[in-house]
mmCIF file of C-alpha atoms in Angstrom:
data_model
loop_
_atom_site.group_PDB
_atom_site.id
_atom_site.type_symbol
_atom_site.label_atom_id
_atom_site.label_comp_id
_atom_site.label_asym_id
_atom_site.label_seq_id
_atom_site.Cartn_x
_atom_site.Cartn_y
_atom_site.Cartn_z
ATOM 1 C CA MET A 813 -15.345 -18.496 15.047
ATOM 2 C CA GLU A 814 -19.016 -19.397 14.597
ATOM 3 C CA PRO A 815 -20.674 -16.682 12.410
ATOM 4 C CA ASN A 816 -23.492 -15.799 14.807
ATOM 5 C CA LYS A 817 -21.056 -15.297 17.670
ATOM 6 C CA ALA A 818 -18.737 -13.206 15.451
ATOM 7 C CA ARG A 819 -21.641 -11.059 14.317
ATOM 8 C CA ALA A 820 -22.732 -10.460 17.907
ATOM 9 C CA ILE A 821 -19.202 -9.339 18.785
ATOM 10 C CA VAL A 822 -19.114 -6.930 15.834
ATOM 11 C CA GLU A 823 -22.516 -5.468 16.615
ATOM 12 C CA LYS A 824 -21.510 -4.858 20.222
ATOM 13 C CA ALA A 825 -18.223 -3.236 19.178
ATOM 14 C CA LEU A 826 -20.028 -0.988 16.687
ATOM 15 C CA ALA A 827 -22.511 0.073 19.340
ATOM 16 C CA GLN A 828 -19.764 0.799 21.854
ATOM 17 C CA GLY A 829 -17.709 2.712 19.282
ATOM 18 C CA ASN A 830 -20.657 4.561 17.746
ATOM 19 C CA GLY A 831 -19.841 3.171 14.293
ATOM 20 C CA ILE A 832 -16.046 3.245 14.698
ATOM 21 C CA LEU A 833 -13.829 0.208 15.324
ATOM 22 C CA ARG A 834 -10.437 0.466 16.989
ATOM 23 C CA LEU A 835 -7.814 -1.856 15.479
ATOM 24 C CA LYS A 836 -4.580 -3.493 16.574
ATOM 25 C CA PRO A 837 -1.433 -3.174 14.436
ATOM 26 C CA ALA A 838 -0.662 -6.078 12.083
ATOM 27 C CA TRP A 839 3.080 -6.710 11.753
ATOM 28 C CA VAL A 840 4.484 -8.497 8.703
ATOM 29 C CA ALA A 841 7.926 -10.056 8.317
ATOM 30 C CA ARG A 842 10.003 -10.425 5.145
ATOM 31 C CA ASP A 843 13.029 -12.705 4.816
ATOM 32 C CA PHE A 844 14.736 -11.260 1.738
ATOM 33 C CA LEU A 845 15.620 -7.753 2.980
ATOM 34 C CA PRO A 846 16.982 -6.137 6.172
ATOM 35 C CA PRO A 847 14.604 -3.931 8.196
ATOM 36 C CA GLY A 848 14.897 -0.166 8.323
ATOM 37 C CA ARG A 849 13.931 -0.190 12.027
ATOM 38 C CA ARG A 850 11.795 2.956 11.725
ATOM 39 C CA LEU A 851 8.390 1.433 12.543
ATOM 40 C CA GLY A 852 8.545 2.302 16.231
ATOM 41 C CA LEU A 853 9.117 -1.197 17.589
ATOM 42 C CA LYS A 854 11.669 -2.045 20.260
ATOM 43 C CA GLU A 855 15.036 -3.066 18.842
ATOM 44 C CA GLU A 856 14.637 -6.708 19.835
ATOM 45 C CA GLU A 857 11.175 -6.946 18.280
ATOM 46 C CA TYR A 858 12.317 -6.664 14.663
ATOM 47 C CA ASP A 859 14.108 -10.032 14.522
ATOM 48 C CA VAL A 860 11.583 -12.888 14.234
ATOM 49 C CA GLY A 861 13.953 -15.762 13.535
ATOM 50 C CA GLU A 862 13.510 -17.840 10.392
ATOM 51 C CA ARG A 863 10.618 -15.596 9.327
ATOM 52 C CA GLY A 864 13.117 -12.766 8.833
ATOM 53 C CA TYR A 865 12.501 -9.277 10.179
ATOM 54 C CA ILE A 866 9.467 -7.116 10.777
ATOM 55 C CA CYS A 867 9.604 -4.720 7.848
ATOM 56 C CA GLU A 868 5.944 -3.824 7.339
ATOM 57 C CA ARG A 869 2.845 -2.832 9.250
ATOM 58 C CA TRP A 870 -0.459 -3.529 7.534
ATOM 59 C CA LEU A 871 -3.399 -1.269 8.337
ATOM 60 C CA ALA A 872 -7.070 -2.322 8.603
ATOM 61 C CA SER A 873 -5.989 -5.383 6.671
ATOM 62 C CA VAL A 874 -8.251 -8.183 5.473
ATOM 63 C CA THR A 875 -5.344 -9.586 3.432
ATOM 64 C CA LYS A 876 -3.154 -12.484 4.506
ATOM 65 C CA ALA A 877 0.569 -12.049 3.893
ATOM 66 C CA ASP A 878 1.781 -14.568 1.308
ATOM 67 C CA ASN A 879 5.020 -15.513 3.048
ATOM 68 C CA ARG A 880 6.917 -18.794 2.847
ATOM 69 C CA ILE A 881 7.005 -19.104 6.639
ATOM 70 C CA GLY A 882 4.725 -17.382 9.097
ATOM 71 C CA PRO A 883 1.637 -17.668 11.298
ATOM 72 C CA PRO A 884 -1.684 -18.380 9.541
ATOM 73 C CA ASP A 885 -3.025 -14.935 10.429
ATOM 74 C CA GLU A 886 0.046 -12.913 9.374
ATOM 75 C CA GLY A 887 -1.071 -9.637 7.845
ATOM 76 C CA LEU A 888 -4.631 -9.757 9.184
ATOM 77 C CA SER A 889 -5.782 -6.929 11.448
ATOM 78 C CA TYR A 890 -7.605 -7.677 14.702
ATOM 79 C CA LEU A 891 -10.289 -5.613 16.365
ATOM 80 C CA ALA A 892 -9.234 -4.079 19.692
ATOM 81 C CA LEU A 893 -12.163 -5.308 21.796
ATOM 82 C CA GLU A 894 -12.925 -4.286 25.366
ATOM 83 C CA SER A 895 -13.835 -7.908 26.108
ATOM 84 C CA GLY A 896 -10.394 -9.117 25.078
ATOM 85 C CA GLU A 897 -11.903 -11.531 22.533
ATOM 86 C CA GLN A 898 -9.982 -12.249 19.315
ATOM 87 C CA LEU A 899 -11.686 -11.350 16.027
ATOM 88 C CA THR A 900 -10.036 -10.361 12.765
ATOM 89 C CA LEU A 901 -11.327 -7.487 10.673
ATOM 90 C CA LYS A 902 -11.761 -9.983 7.841
ATOM 91 C CA GLU A 903 -14.115 -12.056 9.979
ATOM 92 C CA ALA A 904 -15.969 -8.887 10.953
ATOM 93 C CA VAL A 905 -16.434 -7.842 7.310
ATOM 94 C CA ASP A 906 -17.487 -11.375 6.341
ATOM 95 C CA VAL A 907 -20.307 -11.512 8.915
ATOM 96 C CA ALA A 908 -21.314 -7.834 9.031
ATOM 97 C CA GLY A 909 -20.373 -6.414 5.638
ATOM 98 C CA ALA A 910 -23.510 -4.302 5.271
ATOM 99 C CA GLU A 911 -23.077 -2.733 8.707
ATOM 100 C CA ILE A 912 -19.410 -1.920 8.037
ATOM 101 C CA MET A 913 -19.392 -1.032 4.322
ATOM 102 C CA GLY A 914 -22.996 0.055 3.805
ATOM 103 C CA ALA A 915 -25.704 -2.201 2.345
ATOM 104 C CA GLU A 916 -25.436 -0.991 -1.246
ATOM 105 C CA TYR A 917 -21.634 -1.159 -1.339
ATOM 106 C CA ALA A 918 -21.675 -4.609 0.276
ATOM 107 C CA ARG A 919 -24.010 -5.870 -2.460
ATOM 108 C CA THR A 920 -21.605 -4.850 -5.217
ATOM 109 C CA HIS A 921 -18.227 -5.405 -3.537
ATOM 110 C CA LYS A 922 -16.910 -8.624 -2.066
ATOM 111 C CA GLY A 923 -15.045 -6.854 0.736
ATOM 112 C CA LEU A 924 -13.012 -3.765 1.540
ATOM 113 C CA GLY A 925 -10.950 -4.392 -1.603
ATOM 114 C CA ARG A 926 -7.800 -2.523 -0.584
ATOM 115 C CA LEU A 927 -4.728 -2.839 1.606
ATOM 116 C CA ALA A 928 -2.918 0.004 3.339
ATOM 117 C CA LYS A 929 0.541 -0.554 4.772
ATOM 118 C CA ILE A 930 3.736 1.062 5.995
ATOM 119 C CA TYR A 931 6.913 -0.538 4.735
ATOM 120 C CA ASP A 932 10.411 0.115 5.958
ATOM 121 C CA PHE A 933 13.526 -1.524 4.502
ATOM 122 C CA ALA A 934 17.235 -0.766 4.920
ATOM 123 C CA ALA A 935 17.949 -1.827 1.321
ATOM 124 C CA ARG A 936 16.192 -1.235 -1.954
ATOM 125 C CA ILE A 937 13.376 -3.706 -2.687
ATOM 126 C CA PRO A 938 14.332 -5.972 -5.628
ATOM 127 C CA TYR A 939 13.209 -5.057 -9.138
ATOM 128 C CA HIS A 940 9.793 -6.689 -9.499
ATOM 129 C CA ILE A 941 6.251 -6.550 -10.795
ATOM 130 C CA HIS A 942 2.806 -7.124 -9.327
ATOM 131 C CA GLN A 943 0.797 -9.107 -11.820
ATOM 132 C CA ARG A 944 -2.276 -7.940 -13.701
ATOM 133 C CA LYS A 945 -5.747 -9.460 -13.356
ATOM 134 C CA GLU A 946 -5.463 -11.716 -16.400
ATOM 135 C CA ASP A 947 -2.277 -13.270 -15.041
ATOM 136 C CA VAL A 948 -3.361 -14.064 -11.478
ATOM 137 C CA ALA A 949 -7.127 -14.567 -11.725
ATOM 138 C CA PRO A 950 -6.548 -18.212 -12.818
ATOM 139 C CA LEU A 951 -4.654 -18.665 -9.523
ATOM 140 C CA GLY A 952 -7.593 -17.280 -7.540
ATOM 141 C CA ARG A 953 -5.643 -14.142 -6.640
ATOM 142 C CA ASN A 954 -6.129 -10.430 -7.129
ATOM 143 C CA PRO A 955 -3.997 -8.016 -9.148
ATOM 144 C CA LYS A 956 -2.034 -5.362 -7.316
ATOM 145 C CA GLU A 957 -2.191 -1.777 -8.457
ATOM 146 C CA GLU A 958 -0.566 0.445 -5.824
ATOM 147 C CA ALA A 959 0.402 3.971 -4.824
ATOM 148 C CA TYR A 960 3.020 5.456 -2.513
ATOM 149 C CA TYR A 961 3.268 8.391 -0.145
ATOM 150 C CA PHE A 962 6.609 9.280 1.461
ATOM 151 C CA PRO A 963 5.914 10.880 4.855
ATOM 152 C CA GLU A 964 7.920 13.840 6.005
ATOM 153 C CA GLY A 965 10.214 14.020 9.008
ATOM 154 C CA LEU A 966 11.984 10.667 8.659
ATOM 155 C CA ASP A 967 15.435 9.604 7.499
ATOM 156 C CA MET A 968 15.177 8.525 3.861
ATOM 157 C CA GLY A 969 17.658 5.665 4.167
ATOM 158 C CA PRO A 970 20.735 4.935 2.028
ATOM 159 C CA HIS A 971 18.882 4.668 -1.313
ATOM 160 C CA PRO A 972 16.167 7.361 -1.485
ATOM 161 C CA GLU A 973 15.326 6.702 -5.130
ATOM 162 C CA THR A 974 13.134 4.167 -6.906
ATOM 163 C CA PHE A 975 13.728 2.503 -10.257
ATOM 164 C CA PHE A 976 10.599 2.490 -12.442
ATOM 165 C CA GLY A 977 10.043 0.759 -15.766
ATOM 166 C CA VAL A 978 12.700 0.315 -18.463
ATOM 167 C CA HIS A 979 14.532 2.660 -20.791
ATOM 168 C CA PRO A 980 11.965 3.635 -23.454
ATOM 169 C CA TYR A 981 14.054 2.380 -26.401
ATOM 170 C CA ILE A 982 13.632 -1.193 -25.121
ATOM 171 C CA VAL A 983 9.911 -1.060 -25.824
ATOM 172 C CA GLU A 984 10.129 1.224 -28.851
ATOM 173 C CA GLN A 985 12.554 -1.176 -30.536
ATOM 174 C CA LYS A 986 10.854 -4.295 -29.108
ATOM 175 C CA LYS A 987 14.010 -5.469 -27.352
ATOM 176 C CA MET A 988 12.211 -6.843 -24.287
ATOM 177 C CA ASP A 989 14.345 -10.001 -24.368
ATOM 178 C CA ILE A 990 17.252 -7.873 -23.152
ATOM 179 C CA LEU A 991 16.067 -8.721 -19.612
ATOM 180 C CA LEU A 992 15.879 -12.476 -20.169
ATOM 181 C CA PRO A 993 19.563 -13.390 -19.510
ATOM 182 C CA TYR A 994 19.406 -11.823 -16.040
ATOM 183 C CA LEU A 995 16.468 -14.044 -15.161
ATOM 184 C CA VAL A 996 18.061 -17.183 -16.552
ATOM 185 C CA GLU A 997 21.505 -16.662 -14.998
ATOM 186 C CA TRP A 998 20.128 -15.331 -11.680
ATOM 187 C CA LYS A 999 23.450 -14.092 -10.337
ATOM 188 C CA ASP A 1000 23.537 -10.293 -9.846
ATOM 189 C CA ASP A 1001 21.637 -6.996 -9.721
ATOM 190 C CA LEU A 1002 22.759 -5.630 -13.076
ATOM 191 C CA ILE A 1003 19.232 -5.857 -14.500
ATOM 192 C CA LEU A 1004 18.791 -2.381 -12.951
ATOM 193 C CA ARG A 1005 21.041 -0.904 -15.659
ATOM 194 C CA HIS A 1006 18.007 -1.096 -17.959
ATOM 195 C CA SER A 1007 15.787 1.031 -15.700
ATOM 196 C CA ARG A 1008 15.551 4.669 -14.591
ATOM 197 C CA ALA A 1009 15.780 5.897 -10.996
ATOM 198 C CA TYR A 1010 13.641 8.735 -9.625
ATOM 199 C CA LEU A 1011 14.313 10.669 -6.412
ATOM 200 C CA LEU A 1012 11.864 10.090 -3.559
ATOM 201 C CA VAL A 1013 10.752 13.408 -2.079
ATOM 202 C CA PRO A 1014 9.107 13.606 1.367
ATOM 203 C CA GLY A 1015 5.474 14.665 1.086
ATOM 204 C CA GLU A 1016 5.108 13.303 -2.462
ATOM 205 C CA GLY A 1017 4.482 9.919 -4.057
ATOM 206 C CA PHE A 1018 3.773 7.830 -7.172
ATOM 207 C CA HIS A 1019 0.877 5.863 -8.639
ATOM 208 C CA LEU A 1020 1.787 2.475 -10.108
ATOM 209 C CA PRO A 1021 -0.532 0.240 -12.161
ATOM 210 C CA SER A 1022 -0.085 -3.518 -11.954
ATOM 211 C CA GLY A 1023 2.411 -5.138 -14.315
ATOM 212 C CA VAL A 1024 4.937 -2.293 -14.124
ATOM 213 C CA LEU A 1025 8.587 -2.955 -13.270
ATOM 214 C CA HIS A 1026 9.890 -1.158 -10.173
ATOM 215 C CA ALA A 1027 12.507 -1.361 -7.410
ATOM 216 C CA PRO A 1028 11.404 0.850 -4.483
ATOM 217 C CA GLY A 1029 13.979 2.857 -2.551
ATOM 218 C CA THR A 1030 14.589 3.006 1.184
ATOM 219 C CA ALA A 1031 12.234 5.819 2.206
ATOM 220 C CA VAL A 1032 9.611 4.774 4.726
ATOM 221 C CA THR A 1033 6.555 4.426 2.520
ATOM 222 C CA ILE A 1034 2.856 4.528 3.321
ATOM 223 C CA GLU A 1035 1.341 2.478 0.541
ATOM 224 C CA LEU A 1036 -2.245 1.985 -0.604
ATOM 225 C CA GLN A 1037 -2.994 -0.866 -2.981
ATOM 226 C CA GLU A 1038 -5.480 -3.425 -4.160
ATOM 227 C CA ASP A 1039 -6.241 -6.344 -1.845
ATOM 228 C CA SER A 1040 -3.359 -8.597 -2.876
ATOM 229 C CA ASP A 1041 0.173 -9.827 -2.110
ATOM 230 C CA VAL A 1042 1.216 -11.095 -5.566
ATOM 231 C CA PHE A 1043 4.616 -10.391 -7.121
ATOM 232 C CA ALA A 1044 7.466 -11.683 -9.259
ATOM 233 C CA MET A 1045 11.006 -10.691 -8.292
ATOM 234 C CA LEU A 1046 13.290 -10.143 -11.311
ATOM 235 C CA GLN A 1047 16.450 -9.118 -9.470
ATOM 236 C CA ALA A 1048 18.645 -11.962 -8.190
ATOM 237 C CA LYS A 1049 21.053 -10.169 -5.875
ATOM 238 C CA VAL A 1050 19.762 -7.902 -3.135
ATOM 239 C CA ALA A 1051 21.643 -6.322 -0.209
ATOM 240 C CA GLY A 1052 24.695 -8.410 -1.074
ATOM 241 C CA LYS A 1053 23.019 -11.809 -1.212
ATOM 242 C CA ILE A 1054 21.248 -13.981 -3.785
ATOM 243 C CA ILE A 1055 17.555 -14.417 -3.054
ATOM 244 C CA SER A 1056 15.567 -17.535 -3.913
ATOM 245 C CA LYS A 1057 14.691 -17.815 -7.600
ATOM 246 C CA GLU A 1058 11.318 -19.169 -6.511
ATOM 247 C CA LEU A 1059 10.361 -15.534 -5.864
ATOM 248 C CA LEU A 1060 10.533 -15.027 -9.641
ATOM 249 C CA PHE A 1061 7.870 -17.679 -10.221
ATOM 250 C CA LYS A 1062 5.756 -17.193 -7.069
ATOM 251 C CA ASP A 1063 2.632 -16.144 -8.980
ATOM 252 C CA VAL A 1064 3.185 -17.852 -12.332
ATOM 253 C CA LEU A 1065 0.877 -20.669 -13.454
ATOM 254 C CA PRO A 1066 2.781 -23.989 -13.225
ATOM 255 C CA ASP A 1067 1.996 -24.934 -16.834
ATOM 256 C CA LYS A 1068 3.273 -21.582 -18.110
ATOM 257 C CA ARG A 1069 6.437 -21.969 -16.075
ATOM 258 C CA ALA A 1070 6.926 -25.448 -17.551
ATOM 259 C CA ARG A 1071 6.351 -24.258 -21.125
ATOM 260 C CA LEU A 1072 8.005 -20.848 -21.097
ATOM 261 C CA GLY A 1073 10.440 -20.833 -18.184
ATOM 262 C CA GLU A 1074 11.685 -17.346 -17.303
ATOM 263 C CA ARG A 1075 9.998 -15.891 -20.378
ATOM 264 C CA ALA A 1076 6.637 -16.446 -18.655
ATOM 265 C CA VAL A 1077 7.403 -13.521 -16.349
ATOM 266 C CA LEU A 1078 8.314 -11.231 -19.245
ATOM 267 C CA GLU A 1079 4.824 -11.877 -20.622
ATOM 268 C CA GLN A 1080 3.306 -10.573 -17.378
ATOM 269 C CA ILE A 1081 4.931 -7.138 -17.718
ATOM 270 C CA ASP A 1082 2.915 -4.118 -18.853
ATOM 271 C CA TRP A 1083 5.473 -2.981 -21.385
ATOM 272 C CA GLU A 1084 3.545 0.076 -22.554
ATOM 273 C CA ILE A 1085 3.579 1.745 -19.139
ATOM 274 C CA SER A 1086 7.000 0.348 -18.179
ATOM 275 C CA GLY A 1087 8.451 1.950 -21.318
ATOM 276 C CA ASP A 1088 6.571 5.255 -21.050
ATOM 277 C CA PRO A 1089 9.137 8.006 -21.741
ATOM 278 C CA TYR A 1090 6.984 10.344 -19.624
ATOM 279 C CA PHE A 1091 6.521 7.943 -16.740
ATOM 280 C CA TYR A 1092 7.324 10.620 -14.142
ATOM 281 C CA GLU A 1093 4.897 13.146 -15.590
ATOM 282 C CA ASN A 1094 2.109 10.547 -15.784
ATOM 283 C CA ARG A 1095 2.638 8.789 -12.432
ATOM 284 C CA HIS A 1096 4.200 11.274 -9.986
ATOM 285 C CA THR A 1097 1.716 12.433 -7.338
ATOM 286 C CA VAL A 1098 1.914 15.586 -5.214
ATOM 287 C CA PRO A 1099 -0.705 16.501 -2.582
ATOM 288 C CA ILE A 1100 -3.758 18.232 -4.073
ATOM 289 C CA LEU A 1101 -5.650 20.558 -1.749
ATOM 290 C CA ILE A 1102 -9.357 19.694 -1.505
ATOM 291 C CA GLU A 1103 -10.831 23.179 -1.653
ATOM 292 C CA GLU A 1104 -14.417 22.140 -0.920
ATOM 293 C CA THR A 1105 -13.554 20.700 2.517
ATOM 294 C CA ARG A 1106 -11.186 23.477 3.584
ATOM 295 C CA GLN A 1107 -12.068 24.890 7.028
ATOM 296 C CA GLU A 1108 -10.664 27.314 9.572
ATOM 297 C CA GLY A 1109 -9.470 24.397 11.687
ATOM 298 C CA GLY A 1110 -7.735 22.417 8.978
ATOM 299 C CA GLU A 1111 -7.652 21.072 5.464
ATOM 300 C CA GLU A 1112 -7.492 17.870 3.446
ATOM 301 C CA TYR A 1113 -5.323 16.835 0.508
ATOM 302 C CA TRP A 1114 -5.636 14.040 -2.013
ATOM 303 C CA ILE A 1115 -2.454 11.971 -1.759
ATOM 304 C CA TYR A 1116 -3.630 8.736 -3.422
ATOM 305 C CA TYR A 1117 -5.372 9.418 -6.714
ATOM 306 C CA ASN A 1118 -5.261 8.804 -10.493
ATOM 307 C CA THR A 1119 -7.365 5.634 -10.052
ATOM 308 C CA THR A 1120 -10.765 4.626 -8.711
ATOM 309 C CA ARG A 1121 -9.495 1.254 -7.428
ATOM 310 C CA PHE A 1122 -8.542 3.015 -4.196
ATOM 311 C CA SER A 1123 -7.995 6.577 -2.990
ATOM 312 C CA GLY A 1124 -6.687 8.425 0.025
ATOM 313 C CA LYS A 1125 -6.458 11.762 1.768
ATOM 314 C CA LYS A 1126 -4.214 13.514 4.245
ATOM 315 C CA LEU A 1127 -6.104 15.486 6.887
ATOM 316 C CA VAL A 1128 -4.239 18.223 8.775
ATOM 317 C CA VAL A 1129 -5.893 19.813 11.822
ATOM 318 C CA LYS A 1130 -4.258 22.815 13.488
ATOM 319 C CA PRO A 1131 -3.311 22.808 17.199
ATOM 320 C CA GLY A 1132 -6.286 23.583 19.418
ATOM 321 C CA LYS A 1133 -8.678 23.484 16.445
ATOM 322 C CA SER A 1134 -11.247 21.041 15.094
ATOM 323 C CA PHE A 1135 -12.319 19.836 11.658
ATOM 324 C CA THR A 1136 -15.678 18.441 10.548
ATOM 325 C CA SER A 1137 -15.133 15.379 8.384
ATOM 326 C CA VAL A 1138 -17.735 13.972 5.965
ATOM 327 C CA ASP A 1139 -16.883 11.284 3.402
ATOM 328 C CA LYS A 1140 -18.599 9.021 0.874
ATOM 329 C CA GLY A 1141 -17.910 5.593 2.291
ATOM 330 C CA VAL A 1142 -16.092 3.315 4.704
ATOM 331 C CA TYR A 1143 -12.422 4.106 5.369
ATOM 332 C CA ASN A 1144 -9.653 3.520 7.856
ATOM 333 C CA ILE A 1145 -7.253 6.020 9.362
ATOM 334 C CA LEU A 1146 -3.660 6.112 10.515
ATOM 335 C CA VAL A 1147 -2.741 8.887 12.920
ATOM 336 C CA TRP A 1148 0.688 9.908 11.669
ATOM 337 C CA GLN A 1149 1.410 12.967 13.825
ATOM 338 C CA GLY A 1150 -0.066 14.609 16.896
ATOM 339 C CA GLU A 1151 -2.923 13.682 19.183
ATOM 340 C CA GLY A 1152 -6.578 14.435 19.628
ATOM 341 C CA ARG A 1153 -10.055 12.938 19.370
ATOM 342 C CA TYR A 1154 -11.897 11.374 16.439
ATOM 343 C CA ASP A 1155 -15.619 11.498 17.103
ATOM 344 C CA GLY A 1156 -14.681 11.323 20.773
ATOM 345 C CA HIS A 1157 -12.211 8.438 20.389
ATOM 346 C CA SER A 1158 -8.768 9.294 21.736
ATOM 347 C CA ILE A 1159 -6.092 9.171 19.023
ATOM 348 C CA LYS A 1160 -2.333 9.568 19.225
ATOM 349 C CA ALA A 1161 0.479 9.061 16.723
ATOM 350 C CA ARG A 1162 3.115 6.410 17.485
ATOM 351 C CA ASP A 1163 0.863 4.881 20.152
ATOM 352 C CA PHE A 1164 -0.120 1.472 18.770
ATOM 353 C CA ASP A 1165 -3.215 1.402 20.981
ATOM 354 C CA GLN A 1166 -4.525 4.720 19.664
ATOM 355 C CA ASP A 1167 -3.342 5.330 16.101
ATOM 356 C CA GLU A 1168 -5.600 3.110 13.982
ATOM 357 C CA LEU A 1169 -9.382 3.206 13.467
ATOM 358 C CA LEU A 1170 -11.914 1.916 10.948
ATOM 359 C CA VAL A 1171 -14.839 4.251 10.227
ATOM 360 C CA THR A 1172 -17.975 2.498 8.980
ATOM 361 C CA TYR A 1173 -20.147 3.783 6.143
ATOM 362 C CA ALA A 1174 -22.924 5.050 8.428
ATOM 363 C CA LYS A 1175 -20.458 7.060 10.513
ATOM 364 C CA ALA A 1176 -18.250 8.222 7.616
ATOM 365 C CA THR A 1177 -21.147 9.765 5.701
ATOM 366 C CA THR A 1178 -22.301 11.916 8.624
ATOM 367 C CA PRO A 1179 -20.364 14.806 10.220
ATOM 368 C CA ILE A 1180 -17.483 13.663 12.433
ATOM 369 C CA LYS A 1181 -15.678 16.077 14.718
ATOM 370 C CA VAL A 1182 -11.894 15.706 14.596
ATOM 371 C CA GLU A 1183 -10.142 17.603 17.394
ATOM 372 C CA ASN A 1184 -6.457 18.451 17.818
ATOM 373 C CA THR A 1185 -5.660 18.515 21.525
ATOM 374 C CA GLY A 1186 -1.886 18.765 21.101
ATOM 375 C CA ARG A 1187 0.695 21.434 20.320
ATOM 376 C CA GLU A 1188 1.599 20.344 16.778
ATOM 377 C CA ASP A 1189 -0.432 19.692 13.655
ATOM 378 C CA LEU A 1190 -2.596 16.587 13.853
ATOM 379 C CA VAL A 1191 -1.895 14.618 10.658
ATOM 380 C CA ILE A 1192 -4.205 11.756 9.726
ATOM 381 C CA ILE A 1193 -4.120 9.553 6.625
ATOM 382 C CA LYS A 1194 -7.502 8.289 5.338
ATOM 383 C CA PHE A 1195 -7.598 5.147 3.162
ATOM 384 C CA PHE A 1196 -10.563 4.304 0.901
ATOM 385 C CA GLY A 1197 -11.329 1.209 -1.137
ATOM 386 C CA PRO A 1198 -12.532 0.846 -4.740
ATOM 387 C CA ASP A 1199 -15.322 2.982 -6.204
ATOM 388 C CA ILE A 1200 -15.880 5.151 -3.134
ATOM 389 C CA ASN A 1201 -14.381 8.417 -4.375
ATOM 390 C CA LEU A 1202 -15.323 8.386 -8.044
ATOM 391 C CA ASP A 1203 -14.470 12.105 -8.282
ATOM 392 C CA VAL A 1204 -10.824 11.517 -7.294
ATOM 393 C CA PRO A 1205 -8.403 13.610 -9.429
ATOM 394 C CA MET A 1206 -6.801 12.058 -12.499
ATOM 395 C CA ILE A 1207 -3.400 13.120 -13.825
ATOM 396 C CA PRO A 1208 -3.835 14.525 -17.368
ATOM 397 C CA ARG A 1209 -1.909 12.428 -19.873
ATOM 398 C CA TYR A 1210 1.346 14.272 -20.547
ATOM 399 C CA LYS A 1211 2.036 15.321 -24.106
ATOM 400 C CA PRO A 1212 5.387 16.681 -25.317
ATOM 401 C CA GLY A 1213 5.301 20.449 -25.346
ATOM 402 C CA SER A 1214 2.670 20.694 -22.609
ATOM 403 C CA ALA A 1215 3.324 21.782 -19.022
ATOM 404 C CA ALA A 1216 4.371 18.933 -16.715
#
């Protein structure tokens, strides 16, 4: 769309929404895993033919899904406009970044810089990494640090545990090549014997830097991450079938693949963190009550923290009560439970027309009234991009003999 026309559409939407944009859900398919079917779609809507199955919903996304087959706008969120016109959030940020993100933030940040999503698989995601900056910058792509929150009240699926990293002795004794035969032979899932599995507990989560090996379990996961869709799959057999080996090399420079073969992926792994014997103590995240925003009507918790590359909160408002929200920058919300009003905008969980908003800088930094008009707790997840909450909690580095 022509920039001047796009900008006019954004300005009108911001005026109508008083600084808040309503968004449409962005559905993303994957073709290497079966869906968990817990995203709230109709049964027949999950199967999208050769694209695979709808397994993810991306939230306030300016990121295109990097799938082998799919529409050119897969993964991108659209504004829900009264006029019925079609405009992606990415286009809106491109033409009106200062109005959406704040002038100062827009001068120092290229865009929103984060991606929030819900993913839902019926099988464990293959053992993989998301590459670090030095590995994917030459490809013109972003690294992918990420964090997970496992919402309460849902079935956890058949494999409610995630494999993280490798057994510490592998790094301590510099035996990293122990993984190489699995990549070369590409025939089974036995590479997981060299990793540790951790139970996924509803209401808790993990923080995961880029470059760290992991195989996420089957809990529905609300994830917050850097603005990226890079990965390298290291596990050949998943859910009873062999996946394409091209997924191992998806984000590997062609010349490195030619020179090093499968070893090129081993060089992309952050071995220090993957081999951390206290990985759980250093990366496990539980909700942290934000005392300074606690009110009679509700309270907030940090649920995405331990990094300034993104951050996130869970807001809980009691039935019949209200909460005054003030934040430090632009963010988007997902209404996870209950119903109410957000600065006068109707919101309702599990209603795809009412459960997703983007709150601009000008609105976010002034008092917003959040009202619970239902009979159960109103639960809202807030997602922030890089460098907005610089005071976000950090997990103290665990030392043997100290309290976990």
